[in-house]
Amino acid sequence: MFSALKKLVGSEPAAQVKDKNIPAGLQSMNQSLQRRFAKGVQYNMKIVIRGDRNTGKSTLWHRLQGKKFQEEYIPTQEIQVTSIHWNYKTTDDVVKVEVWDVVDKGKGKKRGETLKLENEPQEQTESELALDAEFLDVYKNCNGVIMMFDITKQWTYNYILRELPKVPTHVPVCVLGNYRDMGEHRVVLPDDIRDFIAGLNRPLGSSYIHYAESSMKNGFGLKYLHRFFNIPFLQLQRETLLRQLETNQLDIDATLEELTVQQETEDQNYEM
């Protein structure tokens, strides 16, 4: 682990004098990482995590940030968003991935939750709107969806049956059967979800839906998810390149028109 860390941050030869601008205890970033981050963020990608309550969405949200597994279940009250940096294979493209942990129906905080004096009259508090899927269109500008269910709870699978057909067809989806470490108690079989996906009447040209299983407890399935990110990224890259090609053609047409006009000016009249 330490050798990999040294390789990441870069190690200096013992005889080499340290840069005086680098604080003690820190090492300079190696040239590969310097080149990568000097270019800045080339792509912004939005990934949405959806699923019923208690399916592991927030745990996955933390896992994608490199945090450890926490056994305690704490219900998430509203949508939470974080950004992670990811790169496609061995390219130098820096991709900023915005990960949304979506709550379908949130619990708003009460207004007026402040300290009150003993003799001050108590006003009736009102609940503020919660940031949830009823308040926001979570699929707006979305590049990929991870839809989770618990393989040991049928009602969480019913959520998939209800919500998966509502995902915009141009957005790739990874359906994730979580709690694989509790496989002896499973009630949903892999063939059930695969048959359901195969039976969806999606229009020609729709994006991909994949099924995988995971365990947030031991990290099983996280490598698969990391590779799944390739699909929304490549779609985003293709859309970006197509827009650039359109802009390129418009620039060519504009330049040809300018050249035509230029031919009629005095600048291009040799006699003058």
PDB file of C-alpha atoms in Angstrom:
ATOM      1  CA  MET A   1       0.000   0.000   0.000  1.00  0.00           C
ATOM      2  CA  PHE A   2       2.751   2.437   0.975  1.00  0.00           C
ATOM      3  CA  SER A   3       4.735   1.626  -2.159  1.00  0.00           C
ATOM      4  CA  ALA A   4       1.650   2.361  -4.282  1.00  0.00           C
ATOM      5  CA  LEU A   5       1.177   5.642  -2.438  1.00  0.00           C
ATOM      6  CA  LYS A   6       4.791   6.617  -3.059  1.00  0.00           C
ATOM      7  CA  LYS A   7       4.363   5.797  -6.725  1.00  0.00           C
ATOM      8  CA  LEU A   8       1.254   7.982  -6.856  1.00  0.00           C
ATOM      9  CA  VAL A   9       2.701  11.090  -5.251  1.00  0.00           C
ATOM     10  CA  GLY A  10       6.187  10.578  -6.651  1.00  0.00           C
ATOM     11  CA  SER A  11       9.395  10.008  -4.725  1.00  0.00           C
ATOM     12  CA  GLU A  12      12.563  12.044  -5.013  1.00  0.00           C
ATOM     13  CA  PRO A  13      16.076  10.671  -4.996  1.00  0.00           C
ATOM     14  CA  ALA A  14      17.823  11.065  -1.648  1.00  0.00           C
ATOM     15  CA  ALA A  15      20.536  13.227  -3.169  1.00  0.00           C
ATOM     16  CA  GLN A  16      18.013  15.565  -4.771  1.00  0.00           C
ATOM     17  CA  VAL A  17      17.370  18.766  -2.847  1.00  0.00           C
ATOM     18  CA  LYS A  18      13.748  19.212  -1.801  1.00  0.00           C
ATOM     19  CA  ASP A  19      11.721  22.104  -3.129  1.00  0.00           C
ATOM     20  CA  LYS A  20      11.684  24.760  -0.440  1.00  0.00           C
ATOM     21  CA  ASN A  21       8.107  25.683  -1.377  1.00  0.00           C
ATOM     22  CA  ILE A  22       6.764  22.253  -0.383  1.00  0.00           C
ATOM     23  CA  PRO A  23       5.811  22.027   3.319  1.00  0.00           C
ATOM     24  CA  ALA A  24       7.555  19.455   5.491  1.00  0.00           C
ATOM     25  CA  GLY A  25       5.904  16.032   5.432  1.00  0.00           C
ATOM     26  CA  LEU A  26       4.518  16.414   1.905  1.00  0.00           C
ATOM     27  CA  GLN A  27       5.865  15.241  -1.422  1.00  0.00           C
ATOM     28  CA  SER A  28       5.539  16.764  -4.866  1.00  0.00           C
ATOM     29  CA  MET A  29       3.004  15.355  -7.303  1.00  0.00           C
ATOM     30  CA  ASN A  30       4.601  13.272 -10.057  1.00  0.00           C
ATOM     31  CA  GLN A  31       4.683  14.601 -13.604  1.00  0.00           C
ATOM     32  CA  SER A  32       1.924  12.299 -14.863  1.00  0.00           C
ATOM     33  CA  LEU A  33      -0.576  13.636 -12.332  1.00  0.00           C
ATOM     34  CA  GLN A  34       0.668  17.188 -12.870  1.00  0.00           C
ATOM     35  CA  ARG A  35      -0.038  16.943 -16.598  1.00  0.00           C
ATOM     36  CA  ARG A  36      -3.444  15.405 -15.954  1.00  0.00           C
ATOM     37  CA  PHE A  37      -4.694  18.034 -13.524  1.00  0.00           C
ATOM     38  CA  ALA A  38      -3.030  20.939 -15.342  1.00  0.00           C
ATOM     39  CA  LYS A  39      -5.470  20.364 -18.183  1.00  0.00           C
ATOM     40  CA  GLY A  40      -8.391  20.824 -15.803  1.00  0.00           C
ATOM     41  CA  VAL A  41     -11.693  18.963 -15.868  1.00  0.00           C
ATOM     42  CA  GLN A  42     -12.587  17.943 -19.422  1.00  0.00           C
ATOM     43  CA  TYR A  43     -15.952  16.319 -18.688  1.00  0.00           C
ATOM     44  CA  ASN A  44     -18.706  16.681 -16.087  1.00  0.00           C
ATOM     45  CA  MET A  45     -20.743  13.522 -15.596  1.00  0.00           C
ATOM     46  CA  LYS A  46     -23.863  13.097 -13.446  1.00  0.00           C
ATOM     47  CA  ILE A  47     -24.684   9.707 -11.898  1.00  0.00           C
ATOM     48  CA  VAL A  48     -27.938   9.166  -9.991  1.00  0.00           C
ATOM     49  CA  ILE A  49     -28.415   6.475  -7.330  1.00  0.00           C
ATOM     50  CA  ARG A  50     -32.037   5.423  -6.832  1.00  0.00           C
ATOM     51  CA  GLY A  51     -33.857   2.725  -4.910  1.00  0.00           C
ATOM     52  CA  ASP A  52     -36.272   2.142  -2.059  1.00  0.00           C
ATOM     53  CA  ARG A  53     -35.445   2.821   1.570  1.00  0.00           C
ATOM     54  CA  ASN A  54     -32.797   0.695   3.252  1.00  0.00           C
ATOM     55  CA  THR A  55     -31.273  -0.695   0.055  1.00  0.00           C
ATOM     56  CA  GLY A  56     -27.757   0.708   0.573  1.00  0.00           C
ATOM     57  CA  LYS A  57     -27.884   3.856  -1.575  1.00  0.00           C
ATOM     58  CA  SER A  58     -26.169   6.118   0.954  1.00  0.00           C
ATOM     59  CA  THR A  59     -23.628   3.417   1.779  1.00  0.00           C
ATOM     60  CA  LEU A  60     -22.727   3.159  -1.908  1.00  0.00           C
ATOM     61  CA  TRP A  61     -22.597   6.967  -2.064  1.00  0.00           C
ATOM     62  CA  HIS A  62     -20.006   6.905   0.739  1.00  0.00           C
ATOM     63  CA  ARG A  63     -18.162   3.916  -0.755  1.00  0.00           C
ATOM     64  CA  LEU A  64     -17.702   5.740  -4.068  1.00  0.00           C
ATOM     65  CA  GLN A  65     -15.946   8.470  -2.099  1.00  0.00           C
ATOM     66  CA  GLY A  66     -13.530   5.889  -0.690  1.00  0.00           C
ATOM     67  CA  LYS A  67     -15.059   5.828   2.766  1.00  0.00           C
ATOM     68  CA  LYS A  68     -15.351   2.744   4.972  1.00  0.00           C
ATOM     69  CA  PHE A  69     -18.487   0.654   5.417  1.00  0.00           C
ATOM     70  CA  GLN A  70     -20.676   1.638   8.355  1.00  0.00           C
ATOM     71  CA  GLU A  71     -22.970  -0.958   9.898  1.00  0.00           C
ATOM     72  CA  GLU A  72     -25.399   1.531  11.435  1.00  0.00           C
ATOM     73  CA  TYR A  73     -28.402   2.460   9.292  1.00  0.00           C
ATOM     74  CA  ILE A  74     -29.215   6.172   9.319  1.00  0.00           C
ATOM     75  CA  PRO A  75     -32.127   7.170   7.057  1.00  0.00           C
ATOM     76  CA  THR A  76     -31.247   9.906   4.567  1.00  0.00           C
ATOM     77  CA  GLN A  77     -33.719  12.782   4.845  1.00  0.00           C
ATOM     78  CA  GLU A  78     -33.073  14.499   1.496  1.00  0.00           C
ATOM     79  CA  ILE A  79     -30.969  14.351  -1.653  1.00  0.00           C
ATOM     80  CA  GLN A  80     -27.224  14.570  -1.064  1.00  0.00           C
ATOM     81  CA  VAL A  81     -24.636  15.241  -3.762  1.00  0.00           C
ATOM     82  CA  THR A  82     -20.878  14.776  -3.899  1.00  0.00           C
ATOM     83  CA  SER A  83     -18.184  15.031  -6.575  1.00  0.00           C
ATOM     84  CA  ILE A  84     -15.475  12.473  -7.246  1.00  0.00           C
ATOM     85  CA  HIS A  85     -12.711  12.429  -9.846  1.00  0.00           C
ATOM     86  CA  TRP A  86     -12.614   9.471 -12.198  1.00  0.00           C
ATOM     87  CA  ASN A  87     -10.723   8.773 -15.408  1.00  0.00           C
ATOM     88  CA  TYR A  88     -11.415   6.509 -18.347  1.00  0.00           C
ATOM     89  CA  LYS A  89      -8.881   3.678 -18.429  1.00  0.00           C
ATOM     90  CA  THR A  90      -5.386   5.140 -18.864  1.00  0.00           C
ATOM     91  CA  THR A  91      -6.345   8.440 -20.489  1.00  0.00           C
ATOM     92  CA  ASP A  92      -5.314  11.812 -19.094  1.00  0.00           C
ATOM     93  CA  ASP A  93      -8.892  13.112 -19.300  1.00  0.00           C
ATOM     94  CA  VAL A  94     -10.064  14.262 -15.857  1.00  0.00           C
ATOM     95  CA  VAL A  95     -13.752  13.460 -15.384  1.00  0.00           C
ATOM     96  CA  LYS A  96     -15.674  15.121 -12.577  1.00  0.00           C
ATOM     97  CA  VAL A  97     -18.441  12.724 -11.539  1.00  0.00           C
ATOM     98  CA  GLU A  98     -21.342  14.263  -9.654  1.00  0.00           C
ATOM     99  CA  VAL A  99     -23.006  11.480  -7.656  1.00  0.00           C
ATOM    100  CA  TRP A 100     -26.585  11.987  -6.421  1.00  0.00           C
ATOM    101  CA  ASP A 101     -27.970   9.953  -3.529  1.00  0.00           C
ATOM    102  CA  VAL A 102     -31.671  10.389  -4.279  1.00  0.00           C
ATOM    103  CA  VAL A 103     -34.484  10.338  -1.731  1.00  0.00           C
ATOM    104  CA  ASP A 104     -37.914   9.876  -3.294  1.00  0.00           C
ATOM    105  CA  LYS A 105     -39.860  11.548  -0.494  1.00  0.00           C
ATOM    106  CA  GLY A 106     -37.778  13.555   1.933  1.00  0.00           C
ATOM    107  CA  LYS A 107     -38.435  14.820   5.413  1.00  0.00           C
ATOM    108  CA  GLY A 108     -38.196  18.598   5.654  1.00  0.00           C
ATOM    109  CA  LYS A 109     -36.752  20.402   8.626  1.00  0.00           C
ATOM    110  CA  LYS A 110     -39.098  22.436  10.769  1.00  0.00           C
ATOM    111  CA  ARG A 111     -38.887  26.186  10.563  1.00  0.00           C
ATOM    112  CA  GLY A 112     -38.202  28.081  13.735  1.00  0.00           C
ATOM    113  CA  GLU A 113     -35.948  25.437  15.254  1.00  0.00           C
ATOM    114  CA  THR A 114     -34.061  28.072  17.210  1.00  0.00           C
ATOM    115  CA  LEU A 115     -33.541  28.873  20.883  1.00  0.00           C
ATOM    116  CA  LYS A 116     -36.526  30.597  22.487  1.00  0.00           C
ATOM    117  CA  LEU A 117     -36.797  32.536  25.711  1.00  0.00           C
ATOM    118  CA  GLU A 118     -38.885  31.012  28.485  1.00  0.00           C
ATOM    119  CA  ASN A 119     -41.566  33.737  28.383  1.00  0.00           C
ATOM    120  CA  GLU A 120     -41.585  34.033  24.600  1.00  0.00           C
ATOM    121  CA  PRO A 121     -44.802  32.741  23.013  1.00  0.00           C
ATOM    122  CA  GLN A 122     -44.316  29.476  21.097  1.00  0.00           C
ATOM    123  CA  GLU A 123     -45.265  29.932  17.459  1.00  0.00           C
ATOM    124  CA  GLN A 124     -46.481  26.988  15.471  1.00  0.00           C
ATOM    125  CA  THR A 125     -43.648  25.694  13.303  1.00  0.00           C
ATOM    126  CA  GLU A 126     -43.995  24.800   9.655  1.00  0.00           C
ATOM    127  CA  SER A 127     -42.021  22.191   7.769  1.00  0.00           C
ATOM    128  CA  GLU A 128     -39.707  23.370   4.997  1.00  0.00           C
ATOM    129  CA  LEU A 129     -39.728  21.664   1.639  1.00  0.00           C
ATOM    130  CA  ALA A 130     -37.320  18.739   1.470  1.00  0.00           C
ATOM    131  CA  LEU A 131     -34.904  18.352  -1.424  1.00  0.00           C
ATOM    132  CA  ASP A 132     -36.261  15.116  -2.893  1.00  0.00           C
ATOM    133  CA  ALA A 133     -37.351  13.487  -6.156  1.00  0.00           C
ATOM    134  CA  GLU A 134     -40.788  15.088  -5.850  1.00  0.00           C
ATOM    135  CA  PHE A 135     -39.189  18.533  -5.758  1.00  0.00           C
ATOM    136  CA  LEU A 136     -36.459  18.047  -8.400  1.00  0.00           C
ATOM    137  CA  ASP A 137     -36.244  16.327 -11.768  1.00  0.00           C
ATOM    138  CA  VAL A 138     -33.296  14.117 -10.847  1.00  0.00           C
ATOM    139  CA  TYR A 139     -32.923  12.842 -14.424  1.00  0.00           C
ATOM    140  CA  LYS A 140     -32.221  16.310 -15.831  1.00  0.00           C
ATOM    141  CA  ASN A 141     -28.713  16.313 -17.402  1.00  0.00           C
ATOM    142  CA  CYS A 142     -28.249  12.775 -16.052  1.00  0.00           C
ATOM    143  CA  ASN A 143     -25.636  10.571 -17.743  1.00  0.00           C
ATOM    144  CA  GLY A 144     -26.147   7.316 -15.834  1.00  0.00           C
ATOM    145  CA  VAL A 145     -28.381   5.655 -13.235  1.00  0.00           C
ATOM    146  CA  ILE A 146     -27.617   3.073 -10.561  1.00  0.00           C
ATOM    147  CA  MET A 147     -30.886   1.527  -9.357  1.00  0.00           C
ATOM    148  CA  MET A 148     -30.532  -0.549  -6.195  1.00  0.00           C
ATOM    149  CA  PHE A 149     -32.636  -3.164  -4.458  1.00  0.00           C
ATOM    150  CA  ASP A 150     -32.161  -5.645  -1.627  1.00  0.00           C
ATOM    151  CA  ILE A 151     -32.092  -9.244  -2.905  1.00  0.00           C
ATOM    152  CA  THR A 152     -33.564 -10.384   0.440  1.00  0.00           C
ATOM    153  CA  LYS A 153     -36.619  -8.052   0.325  1.00  0.00           C
ATOM    154  CA  GLN A 154     -39.254  -8.440  -2.380  1.00  0.00           C
ATOM    155  CA  TRP A 155     -40.762  -4.988  -1.781  1.00  0.00           C
ATOM    156  CA  THR A 156     -37.470  -3.321  -2.741  1.00  0.00           C
ATOM    157  CA  TYR A 157     -37.524  -5.286  -6.011  1.00  0.00           C
ATOM    158  CA  ASN A 158     -41.077  -4.057  -6.628  1.00  0.00           C
ATOM    159  CA  TYR A 159     -39.566  -0.559  -6.659  1.00  0.00           C
ATOM    160  CA  ILE A 160     -37.385  -1.619  -9.629  1.00  0.00           C
ATOM    161  CA  LEU A 161     -40.413  -3.022 -11.464  1.00  0.00           C
ATOM    162  CA  ARG A 162     -42.211   0.291 -10.971  1.00  0.00           C
ATOM    163  CA  GLU A 163     -39.412   2.832 -11.503  1.00  0.00           C
ATOM    164  CA  LEU A 164     -37.019   1.311 -14.049  1.00  0.00           C
ATOM    165  CA  PRO A 165     -39.387   1.879 -17.029  1.00  0.00           C
ATOM    166  CA  LYS A 166     -39.549   5.591 -16.050  1.00  0.00           C
ATOM    167  CA  VAL A 167     -35.817   6.182 -16.634  1.00  0.00           C
ATOM    168  CA  PRO A 168     -35.229   8.143 -19.885  1.00  0.00           C
ATOM    169  CA  THR A 169     -34.288   5.639 -22.565  1.00  0.00           C
ATOM    170  CA  HIS A 170     -31.109   7.496 -23.591  1.00  0.00           C
ATOM    171  CA  VAL A 171     -29.622   7.050 -20.086  1.00  0.00           C
ATOM    172  CA  PRO A 172     -27.649   3.847 -19.329  1.00  0.00           C
ATOM    173  CA  VAL A 173     -28.724   1.989 -16.182  1.00  0.00           C
ATOM    174  CA  CYS A 174     -27.013  -0.456 -13.853  1.00  0.00           C
ATOM    175  CA  VAL A 175     -29.552  -2.375 -11.760  1.00  0.00           C
ATOM    176  CA  LEU A 176     -27.709  -3.408  -8.604  1.00  0.00           C
ATOM    177  CA  GLY A 177     -28.890  -6.290  -6.429  1.00  0.00           C
ATOM    178  CA  ASN A 178     -27.361  -5.390  -3.068  1.00  0.00           C
ATOM    179  CA  TYR A 179     -26.737  -7.447   0.100  1.00  0.00           C
ATOM    180  CA  ARG A 180     -25.102 -10.299  -1.824  1.00  0.00           C
ATOM    181  CA  ASP A 181     -23.378 -11.275   1.439  1.00  0.00           C
ATOM    182  CA  MET A 182     -26.865 -12.290   2.662  1.00  0.00           C
ATOM    183  CA  GLY A 183     -27.359 -14.575  -0.328  1.00  0.00           C
ATOM    184  CA  GLU A 184     -28.717 -17.463   1.735  1.00  0.00           C
ATOM    185  CA  HIS A 185     -31.783 -15.313   2.497  1.00  0.00           C
ATOM    186  CA  ARG A 186     -32.380 -14.045  -1.038  1.00  0.00           C
ATOM    187  CA  VAL A 187     -35.913 -13.949  -2.416  1.00  0.00           C
ATOM    188  CA  VAL A 188     -35.119 -12.317  -5.789  1.00  0.00           C
ATOM    189  CA  LEU A 189     -33.207 -14.455  -8.285  1.00  0.00           C
ATOM    190  CA  PRO A 190     -30.858 -13.022 -10.931  1.00  0.00           C
ATOM    191  CA  ASP A 191     -32.984 -14.523 -13.699  1.00  0.00           C
ATOM    192  CA  ASP A 192     -36.032 -12.618 -12.395  1.00  0.00           C
ATOM    193  CA  ILE A 193     -34.474  -9.219 -13.022  1.00  0.00           C
ATOM    194  CA  ARG A 194     -32.745 -10.277 -16.249  1.00  0.00           C
ATOM    195  CA  ASP A 195     -36.042 -11.551 -17.661  1.00  0.00           C
ATOM    196  CA  PHE A 196     -37.732  -8.315 -16.633  1.00  0.00           C
ATOM    197  CA  ILE A 197     -35.045  -6.202 -18.330  1.00  0.00           C
ATOM    198  CA  ALA A 198     -35.208  -8.323 -21.494  1.00  0.00           C
ATOM    199  CA  GLY A 199     -39.005  -7.887 -21.582  1.00  0.00           C
ATOM    200  CA  LEU A 200     -38.955  -4.088 -21.460  1.00  0.00           C
ATOM    201  CA  ASN A 201     -40.411  -2.584 -24.620  1.00  0.00           C
ATOM    202  CA  ARG A 202     -37.741   0.038 -25.243  1.00  0.00           C
ATOM    203  CA  PRO A 203     -37.474   1.943 -28.533  1.00  0.00           C
ATOM    204  CA  LEU A 204     -34.683   1.296 -31.017  1.00  0.00           C
ATOM    205  CA  GLY A 205     -31.520   3.199 -30.114  1.00  0.00           C
ATOM    206  CA  SER A 206     -32.152   3.108 -26.362  1.00  0.00           C
ATOM    207  CA  SER A 207     -29.150   2.937 -24.078  1.00  0.00           C
ATOM    208  CA  TYR A 208     -28.017  -0.100 -22.129  1.00  0.00           C
ATOM    209  CA  ILE A 209     -29.397  -1.709 -18.959  1.00  0.00           C
ATOM    210  CA  HIS A 210     -27.068  -4.045 -17.074  1.00  0.00           C
ATOM    211  CA  TYR A 211     -27.658  -6.164 -13.983  1.00  0.00           C
ATOM    212  CA  ALA A 212     -25.031  -6.834 -11.336  1.00  0.00           C
ATOM    213  CA  GLU A 213     -24.902  -7.769  -7.653  1.00  0.00           C
ATOM    214  CA  SER A 214     -23.011  -6.135  -4.836  1.00  0.00           C
ATOM    215  CA  SER A 215     -22.178  -6.137  -1.157  1.00  0.00           C
ATOM    216  CA  MET A 216     -21.354  -2.801   0.388  1.00  0.00           C
ATOM    217  CA  LYS A 217     -20.073  -4.671   3.435  1.00  0.00           C
ATOM    218  CA  ASN A 218     -17.117  -6.299   1.665  1.00  0.00           C
ATOM    219  CA  GLY A 219     -16.903  -4.113  -1.457  1.00  0.00           C
ATOM    220  CA  PHE A 220     -18.069  -6.785  -3.894  1.00  0.00           C
ATOM    221  CA  GLY A 221     -19.354  -5.205  -7.121  1.00  0.00           C
ATOM    222  CA  LEU A 222     -17.561  -1.851  -6.772  1.00  0.00           C
ATOM    223  CA  LYS A 223     -15.051  -2.774  -9.477  1.00  0.00           C
ATOM    224  CA  TYR A 224     -17.950  -3.614 -11.795  1.00  0.00           C
ATOM    225  CA  LEU A 225     -19.515  -0.204 -11.106  1.00  0.00           C
ATOM    226  CA  HIS A 226     -16.203   1.521 -11.832  1.00  0.00           C
ATOM    227  CA  ARG A 227     -16.207  -0.145 -15.228  1.00  0.00           C
ATOM    228  CA  PHE A 228     -19.902   0.618 -15.779  1.00  0.00           C
ATOM    229  CA  PHE A 229     -18.984   4.309 -15.588  1.00  0.00           C
ATOM    230  CA  ASN A 230     -17.258   3.781 -18.956  1.00  0.00           C
ATOM    231  CA  ILE A 231     -20.664   3.588 -20.683  1.00  0.00           C
ATOM    232  CA  PRO A 232     -22.091   6.971 -19.590  1.00  0.00           C
ATOM    233  CA  PHE A 233     -18.664   8.547 -20.096  1.00  0.00           C
ATOM    234  CA  LEU A 234     -18.286   7.238 -23.659  1.00  0.00           C
ATOM    235  CA  GLN A 235     -21.810   8.394 -24.489  1.00  0.00           C
ATOM    236  CA  LEU A 236     -21.012  11.819 -23.045  1.00  0.00           C
ATOM    237  CA  GLN A 237     -17.734  11.915 -24.968  1.00  0.00           C
ATOM    238  CA  ARG A 238     -19.511  10.993 -28.210  1.00  0.00           C
ATOM    239  CA  GLU A 239     -22.162  13.703 -27.704  1.00  0.00           C
ATOM    240  CA  THR A 240     -19.410  16.238 -26.970  1.00  0.00           C
ATOM    241  CA  LEU A 241     -17.457  15.258 -30.088  1.00  0.00           C
ATOM    242  CA  LEU A 242     -20.591  15.453 -32.258  1.00  0.00           C
ATOM    243  CA  ARG A 243     -21.302  18.962 -30.953  1.00  0.00           C
ATOM    244  CA  GLN A 244     -17.697  19.916 -31.677  1.00  0.00           C
ATOM    245  CA  LEU A 245     -18.038  18.545 -35.231  1.00  0.00           C
ATOM    246  CA  GLU A 246     -21.216  20.589 -35.738  1.00  0.00           C
ATOM    247  CA  THR A 247     -19.442  23.716 -34.480  1.00  0.00           C
ATOM    248  CA  ASN A 248     -16.479  22.890 -36.691  1.00  0.00           C
ATOM    249  CA  GLN A 249     -18.705  22.671 -39.779  1.00  0.00           C
ATOM    250  CA  LEU A 250     -20.398  25.972 -38.916  1.00  0.00           C
ATOM    251  CA  ASP A 251     -16.964  27.592 -38.584  1.00  0.00           C
ATOM    252  CA  ILE A 252     -15.906  26.195 -41.972  1.00  0.00           C
ATOM    253  CA  ASP A 253     -19.094  27.524 -43.626  1.00  0.00           C
ATOM    254  CA  ALA A 254     -18.606  30.938 -42.012  1.00  0.00           C
ATOM    255  CA  THR A 255     -14.972  31.091 -43.166  1.00  0.00           C
ATOM    256  CA  LEU A 256     -15.925  30.174 -46.757  1.00  0.00           C
ATOM    257  CA  GLU A 257     -18.510  32.948 -46.733  1.00  0.00           C
ATOM    258  CA  GLU A 258     -15.925  35.401 -45.380  1.00  0.00           C
ATOM    259  CA  LEU A 259     -13.492  34.397 -48.128  1.00  0.00           C
ATOM    260  CA  THR A 260     -16.173  34.989 -50.761  1.00  0.00           C
ATOM    261  CA  VAL A 261     -16.867  38.455 -49.386  1.00  0.00           C
ATOM    262  CA  GLN A 262     -13.131  39.149 -49.090  1.00  0.00           C
ATOM    263  CA  GLN A 263     -12.698  38.519 -52.817  1.00  0.00           C
ATOM    264  CA  GLU A 264     -14.884  41.549 -53.568  1.00  0.00           C
ATOM    265  CA  THR A 265     -12.964  43.965 -51.334  1.00  0.00           C
ATOM    266  CA  GLU A 266     -10.193  46.399 -52.257  1.00  0.00           C
ATOM    267  CA  ASP A 267      -7.713  44.350 -50.299  1.00  0.00           C
ATOM    268  CA  GLN A 268      -7.981  41.598 -52.908  1.00  0.00           C
ATOM    269  CA  ASN A 269      -7.878  43.930 -55.912  1.00  0.00           C
ATOM    270  CA  TYR A 270      -4.280  43.924 -57.125  1.00  0.00           C
ATOM    271  CA  GLU A 271      -4.816  46.902 -59.403  1.00  0.00           C
ATOM    272  CA  MET A 272      -5.855  49.041 -56.478  1.00  0.00           C
TER     273      MET A 272
END
